[in-house]
Amino acid sequence: MVKATSVAMVSLHICTRCDFDSRVGCWIGNEKGKWNKLAASTKAPKLGMSISPLASYSALAETRWSSRAKFYKEVLKDAREKFTQEISFQSKDKDISLAKALLYVASEDEAFMAFNREMDAYSLQNERRSASFPSDNTVDWKCVEAMPLAGKNMSGWMAELDSIAREVEAELVPRDIGCHLVEVLDAVNVVLFKSRGFKRSSVIVDSKCSYLHSVLSSGYCSAILLSVIYIEVCRRLNLIIVGSRIGEEFLIWPQTGNPEELFKVTSGHSLFGIVNGKCVDDPRSMASDIDSNSLSGLEIATNRDIIGIALANLMRIHWKRASRANHGLMLTSPLRSVGNSDEKFKKTDASSVPLLRPQDLRLAITASQRLLILQPHNWALRRDHGMMLYYSREYEEAVQELSICMAFAPEEEAEVLEAFVEKLHLLRVESSWKNLGRKGRLTVT
């Protein structure tokens, strides 16, 4: 005879793939055979069995959870597709909206983090074995553009940029000087840095400084996102701002036939310095070497380039956060040890892979995926992407990415990658064996 505890165990462990049959008062498996026979041979009145509130709650909660997971999956897919469309190479670069592209980035990452928060809440609810349902987190939006980001949807944040531009126009009215370039830039600086209180963070430790909606909300931002805001606001004022990557800095300035006026010092600062921050006065920075003569020789970044820089910074900050507990760990650290003859480097089991913070690692991987859409032939980027997949223990995907990378990499780098990919093949096989060992049908005796 099957004990009552065994039947209860069945109801708890297979509720995700079973249906409830009120005729016999227990869970009936979708598969023909053992579960059905068990249910048919077990009469609830005889054993004093009935469906517990916990079992009913678990099944209904699981159904609701599956629905939420499907919903977030669709949101993630929609955000990625919209981002890809926005930066499509079929579009002219001038038609790409920096703000829209980066808001799609924020929407995808925020949806992923929201899903994780709900998953944690769901797990906590199960651990407490509460018979009451959590509040229904139904949403009243159907597309990624309507998704709330810090209280506003995408249209709301685009309107925020429009509002900043109107404040600049209002700042220009009492000056009564028309649209002279110097005065317009000064008005933009007054609104951004004095009225709005934007602050450029030299050292980024909070990932929020790398998301456009968070920056517009808090005022604290990375240098590249401040440049994006500057470009977007000036575009609304019919003033074209261009930029260029100089060393580790991204510098911006207005298109002008008279660059000397950008470097004219007034009250201790030039307009070029106010726009780009302290880096232009720092002798350790390559930006300090730029003057009106060298400005015209710089390579102007495209909108796709600017988005790529923002994504690279985002990937970097999430990687730093993911590897915080492993001081000094670099993406390419495992590649250095491949050719080492020391016995400890010959270890090929997965236990040698450092443990990283999973959410930040996944966000770093997501950022690199978007970067690869922009730069599919960048071998170094694809190598870094493959290495992050390795750290995430996604060995099959890592092998695929690093194998593609070998086709574009210089010969010396390709040789190192080839040796590492051989090691990954062993890890992939080992991982598949372990996964097979975990599989198996639940049996009740």
Coordinates of C-alpha atoms in Angstrom, one line a residue:
M1 CA 0.0 0.0 0.0
V2 CA 1.2 3.5 -0.8
K3 CA 1.6 5.6 2.2
A4 CA -0.1 8.9 2.6
T5 CA 3.2 10.7 2.8
S6 CA 4.2 9.3 -0.6
V7 CA 1.1 10.6 -2.2
A8 CA 1.7 14.0 -0.7
M9 CA 5.2 14.0 -2.0
V10 CA 3.8 13.3 -5.5
S11 CA 1.5 16.3 -5.2
L12 CA 4.4 18.6 -4.3
H13 CA 7.0 17.4 -6.8
I14 CA 5.1 17.0 -10.0
C15 CA 2.6 19.8 -9.8
T16 CA 4.3 21.7 -12.6
R17 CA 3.5 19.0 -15.1
C18 CA 0.3 17.4 -13.8
D19 CA -3.4 18.1 -13.8
F20 CA -5.8 18.0 -10.8
D21 CA -8.5 15.4 -10.9
S22 CA -11.3 16.1 -8.4
R23 CA -12.8 12.6 -8.8
V24 CA -10.0 10.8 -6.9
G25 CA -8.6 13.8 -4.9
C26 CA -5.0 13.6 -6.0
W27 CA -2.7 14.7 -8.8
I28 CA -2.8 12.9 -12.1
G29 CA 0.3 12.9 -14.2
N30 CA 0.2 13.9 -17.8
E31 CA 2.1 10.8 -18.7
K32 CA 0.2 7.5 -19.1
G33 CA 1.2 4.8 -16.7
K34 CA 2.5 4.8 -13.2
W35 CA 1.1 8.1 -12.0
N36 CA -2.4 7.3 -13.3
K37 CA -2.3 3.8 -11.7
L38 CA -1.2 5.3 -8.4
A39 CA -4.0 7.7 -8.4
A40 CA -6.6 5.1 -9.4
S41 CA -5.5 2.7 -6.7
T42 CA -5.4 5.3 -4.0
K43 CA -8.7 6.4 -2.6
A44 CA -8.7 9.6 -0.6
P45 CA -11.4 8.7 1.9
K46 CA -9.7 5.4 2.9
L47 CA -6.4 7.2 3.6
G48 CA -7.9 10.3 4.9
M49 CA -6.3 12.2 2.1
S50 CA -7.5 15.5 0.6
I51 CA -5.8 18.3 -1.4
S52 CA -3.9 20.4 1.1
P53 CA -4.0 24.2 0.8
L54 CA -0.2 24.1 0.3
A55 CA -0.6 21.7 -2.7
S56 CA -3.3 23.8 -4.3
Y57 CA -1.3 27.0 -3.7
S58 CA 1.8 25.4 -5.2
A59 CA 0.1 24.4 -8.4
L60 CA -1.7 27.7 -8.9
A61 CA 1.4 29.7 -8.0
E62 CA 3.4 27.6 -10.5
T63 CA 0.9 28.4 -13.2
R64 CA 1.0 32.1 -12.4
W65 CA 4.8 32.0 -12.3
S66 CA 5.0 30.3 -15.7
S67 CA 2.8 33.0 -17.1
R68 CA 5.0 35.7 -15.6
A69 CA 8.2 34.0 -16.9
K70 CA 6.6 33.9 -20.4
F71 CA 5.7 37.5 -20.2
Y72 CA 9.2 38.7 -19.2
K73 CA 10.7 36.5 -22.0
E74 CA 8.5 38.4 -24.5
V75 CA 9.6 41.7 -23.1
L76 CA 13.3 40.8 -23.3
K77 CA 12.8 39.7 -26.9
D78 CA 10.9 42.8 -27.8
A79 CA 13.5 45.1 -26.3
R80 CA 16.3 43.4 -28.1
E81 CA 14.5 43.4 -31.4
K82 CA 13.7 47.1 -31.1
F83 CA 17.3 47.9 -30.2
T84 CA 18.5 45.9 -33.2
Q85 CA 16.1 47.8 -35.5
E86 CA 17.2 51.2 -34.1
I87 CA 20.9 50.6 -34.8
S88 CA 20.3 48.6 -38.0
F89 CA 22.9 49.1 -40.7
Q90 CA 20.1 49.5 -43.2
S91 CA 19.3 52.8 -41.6
K92 CA 21.3 56.0 -42.1
D93 CA 23.5 56.8 -39.1
K94 CA 22.0 60.3 -38.7
D95 CA 18.6 58.7 -38.3
I96 CA 19.6 56.7 -35.3
S97 CA 18.4 58.1 -32.0
L98 CA 21.0 57.7 -29.2
A99 CA 18.3 58.1 -26.6
K100 CA 16.0 55.5 -28.0
A101 CA 18.7 52.9 -28.5
L102 CA 20.0 53.4 -24.9
L103 CA 16.5 53.3 -23.4
Y104 CA 15.9 50.0 -25.2
V105 CA 19.1 48.8 -23.5
A106 CA 17.8 50.0 -20.1
S107 CA 14.4 48.3 -20.7
E108 CA 15.9 45.0 -21.5
D109 CA 18.2 45.0 -18.5
E110 CA 15.4 46.3 -16.2
A111 CA 13.0 43.6 -17.3
F112 CA 15.7 41.0 -16.5
M113 CA 16.3 42.4 -13.1
A114 CA 12.5 42.7 -12.4
F115 CA 12.2 39.0 -13.4
N116 CA 14.9 38.1 -10.9
R117 CA 13.2 40.1 -8.1
E118 CA 9.9 38.3 -8.7
M119 CA 11.7 35.0 -8.8
D120 CA 13.2 35.7 -5.4
A121 CA 9.9 36.7 -4.0
Y122 CA 8.3 33.6 -5.4
S123 CA 11.0 31.4 -3.9
L124 CA 10.6 33.1 -0.5
Q125 CA 6.8 32.6 -0.7
N126 CA 7.3 28.9 -1.3
E127 CA 9.9 28.6 1.6
R128 CA 7.4 30.2 4.0
R129 CA 4.7 27.8 2.8
S130 CA 2.1 30.5 3.0
A131 CA -1.4 29.5 1.9
S132 CA -2.2 33.0 0.7
F133 CA -1.3 34.3 -2.7
P134 CA 1.1 37.2 -3.1
S135 CA -0.4 40.4 -4.6
D136 CA -1.1 40.0 -8.2
N137 CA 1.6 41.9 -10.2
T138 CA -0.4 42.2 -13.3
V139 CA 0.8 45.0 -15.6
D140 CA -1.2 47.5 -17.7
W141 CA 1.3 47.7 -20.5
K142 CA 1.7 45.5 -23.5
C143 CA 4.9 46.7 -25.3
V144 CA 8.4 47.6 -24.2
E145 CA 7.8 51.3 -25.1
A146 CA 5.2 51.4 -22.3
M147 CA 7.3 49.7 -19.7
P148 CA 7.9 51.9 -16.7
L149 CA 11.5 52.8 -16.0
A150 CA 11.9 54.7 -12.7
G151 CA 8.3 55.9 -12.9
K152 CA 8.3 56.9 -16.6
N153 CA 7.9 55.0 -19.9
M154 CA 10.1 55.6 -22.9
S155 CA 8.0 58.4 -24.2
G156 CA 8.2 60.0 -20.7
W157 CA 12.0 60.0 -20.8
M158 CA 12.1 61.3 -24.3
A159 CA 9.8 64.1 -23.2
E160 CA 12.3 64.8 -20.3
L161 CA 15.0 65.6 -22.9
D162 CA 12.5 67.8 -24.7
S163 CA 11.9 69.6 -21.4
I164 CA 15.6 70.2 -20.9
A165 CA 15.8 71.7 -24.3
R166 CA 12.9 74.1 -23.5
E167 CA 14.6 75.2 -20.4
V168 CA 17.7 76.1 -22.5
E169 CA 15.4 78.1 -24.8
A170 CA 14.0 79.9 -21.8
E171 CA 17.5 80.6 -20.5
L172 CA 18.3 82.3 -23.9
V173 CA 15.3 84.6 -24.0
P174 CA 16.5 87.3 -21.5
R175 CA 19.9 87.4 -23.1
D176 CA 18.5 88.8 -26.3
I177 CA 21.5 87.8 -28.3
G178 CA 19.9 85.4 -30.9
C179 CA 21.5 82.1 -31.4
H180 CA 25.2 82.8 -31.1
L181 CA 27.1 79.5 -30.6
V182 CA 28.9 80.5 -27.5
E183 CA 25.8 81.8 -25.8
V184 CA 23.8 78.7 -26.7
L185 CA 26.5 76.4 -25.3
D186 CA 26.7 78.5 -22.2
A187 CA 22.9 78.3 -21.7
V188 CA 23.1 74.5 -22.1
N189 CA 25.8 74.3 -19.5
V190 CA 23.7 76.5 -17.1
V191 CA 20.7 74.3 -17.4
L192 CA 22.5 70.9 -17.2
F193 CA 25.1 71.7 -14.5
K194 CA 23.4 74.4 -12.4
S195 CA 19.6 74.1 -12.8
R196 CA 19.5 70.3 -13.3
G197 CA 22.6 69.6 -11.2
F198 CA 24.2 66.9 -13.5
K199 CA 27.5 65.6 -12.2
R200 CA 30.0 63.7 -14.2
S201 CA 31.3 60.7 -12.1
S202 CA 35.0 60.1 -12.8
V203 CA 35.0 56.6 -11.1
I204 CA 31.9 54.6 -11.8
V205 CA 31.0 52.1 -9.1
D206 CA 27.2 52.1 -9.5
S207 CA 25.7 50.7 -12.7
K208 CA 22.8 53.1 -12.5
C209 CA 25.2 55.8 -13.7
S210 CA 25.4 53.9 -17.0
Y211 CA 21.6 53.8 -17.8
L212 CA 20.1 56.8 -19.4
H213 CA 16.8 56.8 -17.5
S214 CA 18.7 56.6 -14.1
V215 CA 21.0 59.4 -15.2
L216 CA 18.1 61.7 -16.2
S217 CA 16.4 60.9 -12.9
S218 CA 19.4 61.3 -10.5
G219 CA 21.8 63.6 -12.4
Y220 CA 24.8 61.3 -11.6
C221 CA 26.3 59.9 -14.8
S222 CA 29.2 58.5 -16.6
A223 CA 31.1 60.8 -19.0
I224 CA 29.7 59.1 -22.1
L225 CA 26.1 59.4 -21.0
L226 CA 26.5 63.0 -20.1
S227 CA 27.8 63.5 -23.7
V228 CA 24.7 61.6 -25.0
I229 CA 22.4 64.0 -23.1
Y230 CA 24.4 67.0 -24.4
I231 CA 24.1 65.7 -28.0
E232 CA 20.4 65.0 -27.6
V233 CA 19.5 68.4 -26.1
C234 CA 21.6 70.3 -28.6
R235 CA 20.0 68.4 -31.5
R236 CA 16.6 69.6 -30.3
L237 CA 18.0 73.2 -30.5
N238 CA 19.2 72.5 -34.1
L239 CA 22.8 72.6 -32.9
I240 CA 25.0 69.7 -34.1
I241 CA 27.4 68.3 -31.6
V242 CA 30.1 65.8 -32.7
G243 CA 32.5 63.7 -30.7
S244 CA 35.6 61.6 -30.9
R245 CA 37.3 59.0 -28.8
I246 CA 40.7 60.3 -27.4
G247 CA 42.5 57.7 -25.4
E248 CA 40.2 56.7 -22.6
E249 CA 38.0 59.9 -23.0
F250 CA 35.2 60.7 -25.3
L251 CA 35.2 64.4 -26.2
I252 CA 32.4 66.4 -27.7
W253 CA 32.2 69.8 -29.4
P254 CA 29.8 71.7 -31.7
Q255 CA 30.4 71.8 -35.4
T256 CA 31.8 75.2 -36.1
G257 CA 34.0 76.9 -38.7
N258 CA 35.7 78.8 -35.9
P259 CA 37.1 76.3 -33.4
E260 CA 39.3 78.9 -31.7
E261 CA 36.3 80.3 -29.8
L262 CA 35.8 76.9 -28.1
F263 CA 39.2 77.2 -26.5
K264 CA 38.9 80.9 -25.5
V265 CA 39.2 81.0 -21.7
T266 CA 36.6 82.9 -19.8
S267 CA 36.4 83.0 -16.0
G268 CA 39.1 80.4 -15.9
H269 CA 37.4 77.9 -18.2
S270 CA 37.0 77.4 -21.9
L271 CA 33.7 76.1 -23.4
F272 CA 35.5 73.0 -24.6
G273 CA 36.6 72.4 -21.0
I274 CA 33.2 73.0 -19.5
V275 CA 31.6 70.6 -21.9
N276 CA 34.2 67.8 -21.5
G277 CA 35.1 68.2 -17.8
K278 CA 38.4 68.2 -16.0
C279 CA 40.1 65.7 -18.3
V280 CA 41.0 68.5 -20.8
D281 CA 43.1 70.1 -18.0
D282 CA 44.7 66.9 -16.7
P283 CA 48.2 66.5 -18.1
R284 CA 47.9 62.7 -17.7
S285 CA 45.0 62.6 -20.2
M286 CA 45.5 62.7 -23.9
A287 CA 42.5 65.1 -24.0
S288 CA 44.8 67.8 -22.5
D289 CA 46.8 67.9 -25.8
I290 CA 43.8 68.9 -27.9
D291 CA 43.6 72.4 -29.2
S292 CA 41.9 74.3 -32.0
N293 CA 44.5 73.1 -34.6
S294 CA 44.3 69.4 -33.7
L295 CA 40.6 69.3 -33.3
S296 CA 39.9 69.3 -37.0
G297 CA 42.1 66.2 -37.5
L298 CA 40.1 64.0 -35.1
E299 CA 38.0 61.1 -36.4
I300 CA 34.3 61.9 -35.8
A301 CA 32.4 59.2 -34.1
T302 CA 29.2 57.9 -35.6
N303 CA 26.0 57.4 -33.6
R304 CA 26.7 53.7 -33.7
D305 CA 30.2 54.3 -32.4
I306 CA 28.7 56.3 -29.5
I307 CA 26.3 53.6 -28.6
G308 CA 29.1 51.1 -28.8
I309 CA 31.2 53.1 -26.3
A310 CA 28.2 53.3 -23.9
L311 CA 27.7 49.5 -24.2
A312 CA 31.4 48.8 -23.7
N313 CA 31.3 50.9 -20.5
L314 CA 28.2 49.1 -19.3
M315 CA 29.8 45.7 -20.0
R316 CA 32.9 46.8 -18.1
I317 CA 31.1 48.0 -15.0
H318 CA 28.9 44.9 -14.8
W319 CA 32.0 42.7 -15.1
K320 CA 33.8 44.6 -12.3
R321 CA 30.7 44.1 -10.1
A322 CA 30.4 40.4 -11.1
S323 CA 34.1 39.7 -10.2
R324 CA 34.3 41.9 -7.1
A325 CA 35.0 38.9 -4.9
N326 CA 37.9 37.8 -7.1
H327 CA 40.3 40.7 -6.8
G328 CA 42.4 41.1 -9.9
L329 CA 40.5 38.6 -12.0
M330 CA 40.5 39.5 -15.7
L331 CA 38.4 38.2 -18.5
T332 CA 41.5 36.8 -20.2
S333 CA 43.2 35.4 -17.1
P334 CA 42.5 31.7 -18.0
L335 CA 44.1 32.2 -21.4
R336 CA 47.4 33.0 -19.7
S337 CA 47.6 29.7 -17.9
V338 CA 46.8 27.5 -20.9
G339 CA 50.4 27.0 -21.8
N340 CA 51.7 26.8 -18.3
S341 CA 53.3 23.4 -17.5
D342 CA 52.5 23.7 -13.9
E343 CA 50.2 20.8 -12.9
K344 CA 47.6 23.0 -11.3
F345 CA 46.9 24.5 -14.7
K346 CA 46.1 21.1 -16.2
K347 CA 43.0 20.8 -14.1
T348 CA 40.0 20.7 -16.4
D349 CA 37.1 20.2 -14.1
A350 CA 34.5 23.0 -13.7
S351 CA 35.4 23.5 -10.0
S352 CA 38.4 25.6 -11.2
V353 CA 36.1 28.3 -12.6
P354 CA 35.8 31.2 -10.2
L355 CA 32.3 31.9 -8.8
L356 CA 31.0 35.3 -9.9
R357 CA 27.9 37.3 -9.1
P358 CA 25.4 35.7 -11.6
Q359 CA 23.1 38.7 -12.2
D360 CA 25.9 41.2 -13.0
L361 CA 27.7 38.5 -15.1
R362 CA 24.5 38.0 -17.1
L363 CA 24.1 41.7 -17.6
A364 CA 27.7 41.9 -18.8
I365 CA 27.1 39.1 -21.3
T366 CA 23.9 40.9 -22.5
A367 CA 25.8 44.1 -23.1
S368 CA 28.5 42.2 -25.1
Q369 CA 25.8 40.6 -27.2
R370 CA 24.5 44.0 -28.2
L371 CA 28.0 45.1 -28.9
L372 CA 28.5 42.2 -31.2
I373 CA 25.5 43.3 -33.2
L374 CA 27.3 46.6 -33.8
Q375 CA 30.8 45.1 -34.3
P376 CA 30.4 41.5 -35.5
H377 CA 34.0 41.2 -36.8
N378 CA 35.7 42.6 -33.6
W379 CA 37.7 39.6 -32.6
A380 CA 38.7 41.0 -29.2
L381 CA 35.1 41.7 -28.3
R382 CA 34.1 38.2 -29.4
R383 CA 36.9 36.7 -27.3
D384 CA 35.7 38.6 -24.2
H385 CA 32.2 37.5 -24.9
G386 CA 33.3 33.9 -25.1
M387 CA 35.3 34.2 -21.9
M388 CA 32.3 35.6 -20.0
L389 CA 30.3 32.6 -21.3
Y390 CA 33.1 30.4 -19.9
Y391 CA 32.8 32.1 -16.5
S392 CA 29.1 31.5 -16.7
R393 CA 29.7 27.8 -17.3
E394 CA 28.0 27.9 -20.6
Y395 CA 30.7 25.8 -22.2
E396 CA 29.0 24.9 -25.5
E397 CA 28.2 28.5 -26.2
A398 CA 31.8 29.6 -25.2
V399 CA 33.3 27.0 -27.6
Q400 CA 31.2 28.4 -30.4
E401 CA 32.1 32.0 -29.8
L402 CA 35.8 31.4 -29.3
S403 CA 35.9 29.2 -32.4
I404 CA 34.5 32.0 -34.4
C405 CA 36.9 34.4 -32.8
M406 CA 39.9 32.3 -33.9
A407 CA 39.0 33.0 -37.5
F408 CA 39.4 36.8 -37.1
A409 CA 42.2 36.9 -34.4
P410 CA 45.9 37.4 -35.1
E411 CA 47.9 34.1 -35.5
E412 CA 49.5 34.3 -32.0
E413 CA 46.1 34.9 -30.3
A414 CA 44.5 32.2 -32.4
E415 CA 47.0 29.7 -31.1
V416 CA 46.3 30.5 -27.5
L417 CA 42.6 30.4 -28.1
E418 CA 42.9 27.0 -29.9
A419 CA 44.5 25.5 -26.8
F420 CA 41.9 26.9 -24.5
V421 CA 39.0 25.8 -26.7
E422 CA 40.4 22.2 -26.5
K423 CA 40.1 22.5 -22.7
L424 CA 36.6 23.9 -23.0
H425 CA 35.6 20.8 -25.1
L426 CA 36.6 18.6 -22.1
L427 CA 34.6 20.9 -19.7
R428 CA 31.6 20.7 -22.0
V429 CA 31.7 16.9 -22.1
E430 CA 32.1 16.8 -18.3
S431 CA 29.2 19.2 -17.8
S432 CA 27.0 17.1 -20.1
W433 CA 27.7 14.0 -18.1
K434 CA 26.8 15.7 -14.9
N435 CA 23.6 17.0 -16.3
L436 CA 22.7 13.5 -17.5
G437 CA 23.3 12.3 -14.0
R438 CA 20.8 14.7 -12.6
K439 CA 18.1 13.6 -14.9
G440 CA 15.7 10.8 -14.1
R441 CA 12.1 10.0 -13.4
L442 CA 10.7 10.3 -10.0
T443 CA 9.7 7.0 -8.6
V444 CA 7.4 6.3 -5.6
T445 CA 7.7 3.0 -3.7

